[in-house]
mmCIF file of C-alpha atoms in Angstrom:
data_model
loop_
_atom_site.group_PDB
_atom_site.id
_atom_site.type_symbol
_atom_site.label_atom_id
_atom_site.label_comp_id
_atom_site.label_asym_id
_atom_site.label_seq_id
_atom_site.Cartn_x
_atom_site.Cartn_y
_atom_site.Cartn_z
ATOM 1 C CA MET A 12 -17.020 23.482 7.927
ATOM 2 C CA ALA A 13 -16.224 21.975 11.312
ATOM 3 C CA SER A 14 -12.524 21.508 12.042
ATOM 4 C CA ILE A 15 -10.607 18.405 13.317
ATOM 5 C CA THR A 16 -7.956 18.800 15.948
ATOM 6 C CA VAL A 17 -5.793 16.090 17.438
ATOM 7 C CA ASN A 18 -5.301 15.991 21.209
ATOM 8 C CA ARG A 19 -2.701 13.609 22.629
ATOM 9 C CA LEU A 20 -3.873 12.571 26.071
ATOM 10 C CA LEU A 21 -1.664 11.660 29.035
ATOM 11 C CA SER A 22 -2.620 8.027 28.589
ATOM 12 C CA GLY A 23 -1.058 8.050 25.124
ATOM 13 C CA THR A 24 -4.387 7.734 23.363
ATOM 14 C CA ILE A 25 -5.531 10.151 20.683
ATOM 15 C CA LYS A 26 -8.828 11.997 20.704
ATOM 16 C CA LEU A 27 -10.150 13.625 17.541
ATOM 17 C CA VAL A 28 -12.452 16.590 17.649
ATOM 18 C CA CYS A 29 -14.241 17.245 14.413
ATOM 19 C CA ASN A 30 -12.863 19.654 11.890
ATOM 20 C CA ARG A 31 -11.505 19.041 8.331
ATOM 21 C CA SER A 32 -7.869 19.933 8.888
ATOM 22 C CA THR A 33 -7.057 16.222 9.323
ATOM 23 C CA ILE A 34 -6.564 13.577 6.643
ATOM 24 C CA CYS A 35 -6.860 9.813 7.098
ATOM 25 C CA LEU A 36 -4.847 7.724 4.646
ATOM 26 C CA PHE A 37 -5.620 4.050 4.177
ATOM 27 C CA ASP A 38 -3.759 1.095 2.758
ATOM 28 C CA VAL A 39 -6.121 -0.942 0.548
ATOM 29 C CA ASP A 40 -5.446 -4.713 0.817
ATOM 30 C CA GLY A 41 -6.110 -5.960 4.328
ATOM 31 C CA THR A 42 -7.177 -2.510 5.531
ATOM 32 C CA VAL A 43 -10.248 -1.371 3.595
ATOM 33 C CA THR A 44 -10.658 -4.615 1.618
ATOM 34 C CA ASP A 45 -9.750 -8.225 2.191
ATOM 35 C CA PRO A 46 -6.605 -9.048 0.141
ATOM 36 C CA ARG A 47 -7.291 -8.506 -3.585
ATOM 37 C CA GLN A 48 -11.045 -8.682 -2.961
ATOM 38 C CA PRO A 49 -13.753 -6.112 -3.706
ATOM 39 C CA ILE A 50 -14.541 -3.680 -0.928
ATOM 40 C CA ASP A 51 -17.571 -4.446 1.205
ATOM 41 C CA PRO A 52 -20.187 -1.832 0.190
ATOM 42 C CA SER A 53 -20.836 -1.069 3.870
ATOM 43 C CA VAL A 54 -17.152 -0.193 4.380
ATOM 44 C CA ARG A 55 -17.147 2.041 1.299
ATOM 45 C CA SER A 56 -20.364 3.723 2.406
ATOM 46 C CA PHE A 57 -18.977 4.366 5.883
ATOM 47 C CA MET A 58 -15.913 6.077 4.426
ATOM 48 C CA VAL A 59 -17.419 8.229 1.711
ATOM 49 C CA ASP A 60 -20.793 8.966 3.332
ATOM 50 C CA GLU A 61 -19.874 9.277 7.009
ATOM 51 C CA LEU A 62 -16.122 9.582 7.589
ATOM 52 C CA LYS A 63 -15.634 12.101 4.783
ATOM 53 C CA LYS A 64 -17.895 14.552 6.633
ATOM 54 C CA LYS A 65 -15.340 14.642 9.455
ATOM 55 C CA THR A 66 -11.955 14.324 7.742
ATOM 56 C CA LEU A 67 -10.390 14.187 4.315
ATOM 57 C CA ILE A 68 -9.769 10.620 3.161
ATOM 58 C CA GLY A 69 -7.181 9.060 0.904
ATOM 59 C CA LEU A 70 -5.970 5.680 -0.318
ATOM 60 C CA VAL A 71 -2.288 4.657 -0.493
ATOM 61 C CA SER A 72 -1.548 1.437 -2.355
ATOM 62 C CA GLY A 73 1.338 -0.286 -4.059
ATOM 63 C CA SER A 74 -1.112 -1.405 -6.741
ATOM 64 C CA ASP A 75 -1.729 0.517 -9.939
ATOM 65 C CA ILE A 76 -4.852 2.623 -10.352
ATOM 66 C CA SER A 77 -6.729 -0.010 -12.368
ATOM 67 C CA LYS A 78 -6.462 -2.539 -9.517
ATOM 68 C CA ILE A 79 -7.530 0.052 -6.947
ATOM 69 C CA GLU A 80 -10.538 0.971 -9.071
ATOM 70 C CA GLU A 81 -11.404 -2.701 -9.494
ATOM 71 C CA GLN A 82 -11.376 -3.289 -5.747
ATOM 72 C CA LEU A 83 -13.270 -0.099 -4.912
ATOM 73 C CA GLY A 84 -16.022 -0.855 -7.423
ATOM 74 C CA GLY A 85 -15.027 1.429 -10.287
ATOM 75 C CA PRO A 86 -13.471 4.859 -10.982
ATOM 76 C CA GLU A 87 -16.633 6.614 -9.812
ATOM 77 C CA TYR A 88 -15.960 5.310 -6.294
ATOM 78 C CA THR A 89 -12.225 6.012 -6.180
ATOM 79 C CA ALA A 90 -13.008 9.574 -7.278
ATOM 80 C CA GLN A 91 -15.035 10.010 -4.075
ATOM 81 C CA PHE A 92 -11.791 9.859 -2.071
ATOM 82 C CA ASP A 93 -10.059 13.206 -1.746
ATOM 83 C CA TYR A 94 -6.722 11.633 -2.648
ATOM 84 C CA VAL A 95 -5.761 8.339 -4.276
ATOM 85 C CA PHE A 96 -2.071 7.445 -4.303
ATOM 86 C CA ALA A 97 -1.458 4.511 -6.644
ATOM 87 C CA GLU A 98 1.939 2.804 -6.667
ATOM 88 C CA ASN A 99 2.833 4.466 -3.342
ATOM 89 C CA GLY A 100 1.999 7.888 -4.752
ATOM 90 C CA LEU A 101 4.100 7.603 -7.891
ATOM 91 C CA VAL A 102 0.777 8.094 -9.647
ATOM 92 C CA ALA A 103 -1.220 10.608 -7.591
ATOM 93 C CA PHE A 104 -4.824 11.744 -7.920
ATOM 94 C CA LYS A 105 -6.778 14.514 -6.194
ATOM 95 C CA ASN A 106 -10.558 14.615 -6.459
ATOM 96 C CA GLY A 107 -10.377 12.134 -9.332
ATOM 97 C CA GLU A 108 -7.865 14.148 -11.374
ATOM 98 C CA GLU A 109 -4.264 13.074 -11.937
ATOM 99 C CA LEU A 110 -1.734 15.256 -10.093
ATOM 100 C CA LYS A 111 1.613 13.807 -11.107
ATOM 101 C CA LYS A 112 3.348 10.671 -12.346
ATOM 102 C CA GLN A 113 6.881 9.333 -11.833
ATOM 103 C CA THR A 114 8.298 6.366 -13.784
ATOM 104 C CA ILE A 115 10.813 3.721 -12.776
ATOM 105 C CA VAL A 116 12.211 3.629 -16.344
ATOM 106 C CA ASP A 117 13.314 7.254 -16.101
ATOM 107 C CA TYR A 118 14.948 6.537 -12.748
ATOM 108 C CA LEU A 119 16.789 3.275 -13.522
ATOM 109 C CA GLY A 120 17.334 3.338 -17.261
ATOM 110 C CA GLU A 121 16.735 0.372 -19.542
ATOM 111 C CA GLU A 122 20.031 -1.427 -18.892
ATOM 112 C CA LYS A 123 19.613 -1.602 -15.104
ATOM 113 C CA LEU A 124 15.952 -2.430 -15.486
ATOM 114 C CA GLN A 125 16.672 -5.441 -17.679
ATOM 115 C CA THR A 126 19.492 -6.585 -15.397
ATOM 116 C CA PHE A 127 17.043 -6.660 -12.504
ATOM 117 C CA ILE A 128 14.231 -8.381 -14.423
ATOM 118 C CA ASN A 129 16.603 -11.004 -15.847
ATOM 119 C CA PHE A 130 17.897 -11.823 -12.372
ATOM 120 C CA ALA A 131 14.368 -12.101 -10.942
ATOM 121 C CA LEU A 132 13.213 -14.419 -13.727
ATOM 122 C CA GLY A 133 16.332 -16.561 -13.336
ATOM 123 C CA TYR A 134 15.840 -16.856 -9.586
ATOM 124 C CA MET A 135 12.189 -17.846 -9.965
ATOM 125 C CA SER A 136 13.058 -20.498 -12.526
ATOM 126 C CA LYS A 137 14.931 -22.355 -9.769
ATOM 127 C CA ILE A 138 12.261 -22.163 -7.040
ATOM 128 C CA GLN A 139 10.144 -25.269 -6.496
ATOM 129 C CA LEU A 140 6.681 -24.383 -5.131
ATOM 130 C CA PRO A 141 3.480 -26.395 -4.622
ATOM 131 C CA VAL A 142 2.067 -24.565 -7.672
ATOM 132 C CA LYS A 143 3.183 -21.934 -10.182
ATOM 133 C CA ARG A 144 0.915 -19.939 -12.452
ATOM 134 C CA GLY A 145 1.456 -16.940 -14.734
ATOM 135 C CA ASN A 146 2.350 -13.238 -14.482
ATOM 136 C CA PHE A 147 5.421 -13.443 -12.264
ATOM 137 C CA VAL A 148 6.811 -9.972 -13.062
ATOM 138 C CA GLU A 149 4.355 -7.100 -13.291
ATOM 139 C CA PHE A 150 5.806 -3.851 -14.583
ATOM 140 C CA ARG A 151 4.084 -0.783 -13.151
ATOM 141 C CA THR A 152 4.655 2.924 -13.636
ATOM 142 C CA GLY A 153 6.748 3.487 -10.525
ATOM 143 C CA MET A 154 7.702 -0.020 -9.433
ATOM 144 C CA ILE A 155 8.021 -3.694 -10.330
ATOM 145 C CA ASN A 156 5.886 -6.276 -8.559
ATOM 146 C CA ILE A 157 7.342 -9.783 -8.210
ATOM 147 C CA SER A 158 5.131 -12.788 -7.483
ATOM 148 C CA PRO A 159 6.911 -16.160 -7.124
ATOM 149 C CA VAL A 160 3.641 -18.084 -7.435
ATOM 150 C CA GLY A 161 2.311 -15.835 -10.225
ATOM 151 C CA ARG A 162 -0.463 -13.258 -10.042
ATOM 152 C CA SER A 163 -2.677 -15.470 -12.222
ATOM 153 C CA CYS A 164 -3.203 -17.879 -9.319
ATOM 154 C CA SER A 165 -6.710 -18.530 -7.998
ATOM 155 C CA LYS A 166 -8.026 -17.297 -4.656
ATOM 156 C CA ILE A 167 -7.411 -20.731 -3.081
ATOM 157 C CA GLU A 168 -3.890 -20.905 -4.538
ATOM 158 C CA ARG A 169 -3.253 -17.360 -3.269
ATOM 159 C CA ASP A 170 -4.338 -18.318 0.258
ATOM 160 C CA ASN A 171 -2.272 -21.511 0.143
ATOM 161 C CA PHE A 172 0.852 -19.666 -0.984
ATOM 162 C CA GLU A 173 0.476 -17.149 1.835
ATOM 163 C CA GLU A 174 0.485 -19.981 4.372
ATOM 164 C CA TYR A 175 3.387 -21.728 2.606
ATOM 165 C CA ASP A 176 5.359 -18.486 2.596
ATOM 166 C CA LYS A 177 4.873 -18.020 6.337
ATOM 167 C CA VAL A 178 6.704 -21.321 6.881
ATOM 168 C CA HIS A 179 9.317 -21.214 4.101
ATOM 169 C CA ASN A 180 9.929 -17.431 3.775
ATOM 170 C CA ILE A 181 9.969 -17.589 -0.026
ATOM 171 C CA ARG A 182 9.607 -13.839 -0.508
ATOM 172 C CA LYS A 183 12.027 -12.906 2.273
ATOM 173 C CA LYS A 184 14.751 -15.206 0.878
ATOM 174 C CA PHE A 185 14.123 -13.862 -2.643
ATOM 175 C CA ILE A 186 14.667 -10.296 -1.448
ATOM 176 C CA GLU A 187 17.822 -11.291 0.430
ATOM 177 C CA SER A 188 19.211 -12.863 -2.744
ATOM 178 C CA ILE A 189 18.502 -9.727 -4.791
ATOM 179 C CA LYS A 190 20.279 -7.577 -2.207
ATOM 180 C CA GLU A 191 23.270 -9.924 -2.204
ATOM 181 C CA ASN A 192 23.575 -10.240 -5.974
ATOM 182 C CA LEU A 193 22.493 -6.747 -7.068
ATOM 183 C CA PRO A 194 23.665 -4.509 -4.208
ATOM 184 C CA ASP A 195 24.043 -1.396 -6.365
ATOM 185 C CA ILE A 196 20.821 -1.601 -8.377
ATOM 186 C CA GLY A 197 19.300 1.292 -6.408
ATOM 187 C CA LEU A 198 16.081 -0.458 -5.406
ATOM 188 C CA THR A 199 14.411 -1.308 -2.139
ATOM 189 C CA TYR A 200 11.879 -4.057 -1.459
ATOM 190 C CA SER A 201 8.665 -4.375 0.473
ATOM 191 C CA ILE A 202 6.449 -7.393 1.134
ATOM 192 C CA GLY A 203 2.760 -6.650 0.681
ATOM 193 C CA GLY A 204 -0.431 -8.599 0.121
ATOM 194 C CA GLN A 205 -0.389 -12.388 0.064
ATOM 195 C CA ILE A 206 1.723 -13.428 -2.909
ATOM 196 C CA SER A 207 4.171 -10.740 -3.994
ATOM 197 C CA PHE A 208 6.639 -8.030 -3.092
ATOM 198 C CA ASP A 209 7.219 -4.572 -4.543
ATOM 199 C CA CYS A 210 10.534 -3.313 -5.897
ATOM 200 C CA PHE A 211 11.024 0.423 -6.225
ATOM 201 C CA PRO A 212 13.732 3.095 -6.089
ATOM 202 C CA ILE A 213 15.063 3.867 -2.620
ATOM 203 C CA GLY A 214 12.783 6.436 -1.000
ATOM 204 C CA TRP A 215 9.822 5.553 -3.228
ATOM 205 C CA ASP A 216 7.921 3.606 -0.549
ATOM 206 C CA LYS A 217 4.520 4.796 0.742
ATOM 207 C CA ARG A 218 6.166 7.839 2.326
ATOM 208 C CA PHE A 219 6.408 9.213 -1.211
ATOM 209 C CA CYS A 220 2.747 10.254 -1.054
ATOM 210 C CA LEU A 221 3.323 12.501 1.965
ATOM 211 C CA ARG A 222 4.841 15.226 -0.201
ATOM 212 C CA TYR A 223 1.334 15.960 -1.467
ATOM 213 C CA VAL A 224 -0.269 16.391 1.963
ATOM 214 C CA GLU A 225 2.427 17.182 4.562
ATOM 215 C CA ASP A 226 2.167 20.974 4.351
ATOM 216 C CA GLU A 227 -1.617 21.240 4.403
ATOM 217 C CA PHE A 228 -2.155 18.627 7.134
ATOM 218 C CA LYS A 229 0.964 19.082 9.255
ATOM 219 C CA GLU A 230 0.779 16.943 12.433
ATOM 220 C CA ASN A 231 -2.716 15.788 11.408
ATOM 221 C CA ILE A 232 -1.967 12.912 9.023
ATOM 222 C CA HIS A 233 -3.297 9.534 10.150
ATOM 223 C CA PHE A 234 -2.341 6.316 8.374
ATOM 224 C CA PHE A 235 -4.079 2.954 8.736
ATOM 225 C CA GLY A 236 -2.389 -0.228 7.510
ATOM 226 C CA ASP A 237 -2.121 -3.934 8.235
ATOM 227 C CA LYS A 238 1.533 -4.558 7.269
ATOM 228 C CA THR A 239 3.263 -2.131 9.602
ATOM 229 C CA PHE A 240 5.879 -4.671 10.740
ATOM 230 C CA VAL A 241 9.522 -4.464 9.615
ATOM 231 C CA GLY A 242 9.616 -5.530 5.965
ATOM 232 C CA GLY A 243 5.913 -4.874 5.434
ATOM 233 C CA ASN A 244 4.925 -2.298 2.844
ATOM 234 C CA ASP A 245 3.214 -0.093 5.460
ATOM 235 C CA HIS A 246 6.202 0.003 7.831
ATOM 236 C CA GLU A 247 7.960 3.137 6.601
ATOM 237 C CA ILE A 248 4.933 5.417 6.438
ATOM 238 C CA PHE A 249 3.551 4.023 9.716
ATOM 239 C CA ASN A 250 6.774 5.042 11.490
ATOM 240 C CA ASP A 251 7.265 8.367 9.728
ATOM 241 C CA PRO A 252 7.370 11.265 12.253
ATOM 242 C CA ARG A 253 4.919 13.225 10.100
ATOM 243 C CA VAL A 254 2.290 10.513 10.551
ATOM 244 C CA ILE A 255 0.107 9.162 13.357
ATOM 245 C CA GLY A 256 0.123 5.433 12.600
ATOM 246 C CA HIS A 257 -2.593 2.863 13.312
ATOM 247 C CA THR A 258 -2.092 -0.892 12.847
ATOM 248 C CA VAL A 259 -5.231 -2.784 11.781
ATOM 249 C CA ILE A 260 -5.881 -6.455 11.115
ATOM 250 C CA ASN A 261 -8.770 -6.254 8.614
ATOM 251 C CA PRO A 262 -11.459 -3.865 7.324
ATOM 252 C CA ARG A 263 -13.723 -4.545 10.313
ATOM 253 C CA ASP A 264 -10.937 -3.523 12.659
ATOM 254 C CA THR A 265 -10.329 -0.388 10.582
ATOM 255 C CA ILE A 266 -13.957 0.695 10.992
ATOM 256 C CA SER A 267 -13.860 -0.109 14.695
ATOM 257 C CA GLN A 268 -10.766 2.011 15.233
ATOM 258 C CA LEU A 269 -12.227 4.884 13.222
ATOM 259 C CA ASN A 270 -15.381 4.794 15.312
ATOM 260 C CA ASN A 271 -13.278 4.904 18.471
ATOM 261 C CA LEU A 272 -11.331 7.905 17.169
ATOM 262 C CA PHE A 273 -14.160 9.984 15.788
ATOM 263 C CA ASN A 274 -17.274 9.015 17.699
ATOM 264 C CA LYS A 275 -16.173 9.040 21.334
#
């Protein structure tokens, strides 16, 4: 097989020369799909039919595997990625087969877990929003996802909450309150997507997935994400010294940047 090497040019740009010693990792929402929407078949085709010939490819998402599969079009499509890291890599897959799983229950214990959930539910009971729907606390294998508006909201309600949150900082203030009231709970928080934020043990952000690829792809790990700003759920991995980070604004931008990297 051809090999990929990374050359850092004097201008600060990066040129990739084909060979398969590089891996490209992608956030899902806002990077390869529009938020919580199915992937455009042309984007999926580009990745698995064209990009995969030049580099290994992987997905890194805070969502659980069922949501990733839903957005990618089914398990047969997620299996076409060399790696899939659900819940930041707490549930890891290679070539469609599960590698390893970590659970937040084992880490926190039931007492701390209930203390956290009770506080979150109490806080949300006092928030007044334009709308509220259902599924405010979603328990996942390696994290808890909190949605003040509720994950059962419609696409329009989701979009409206995102705009409301930009003005009123609902999620940011929620996180600040948790930190103030539960300083020793052992969790960290990351805003992702349009309507929610993830809560997970310290160190269990998207960098967690790097343990599976850092040795094989040393200095050749690229990450593409849209929320690379401070507080965004791509920030930590984007800034990790083991990673070459790329900020994107949507799936079209992701494809454009990939073409610039691989096809020049």
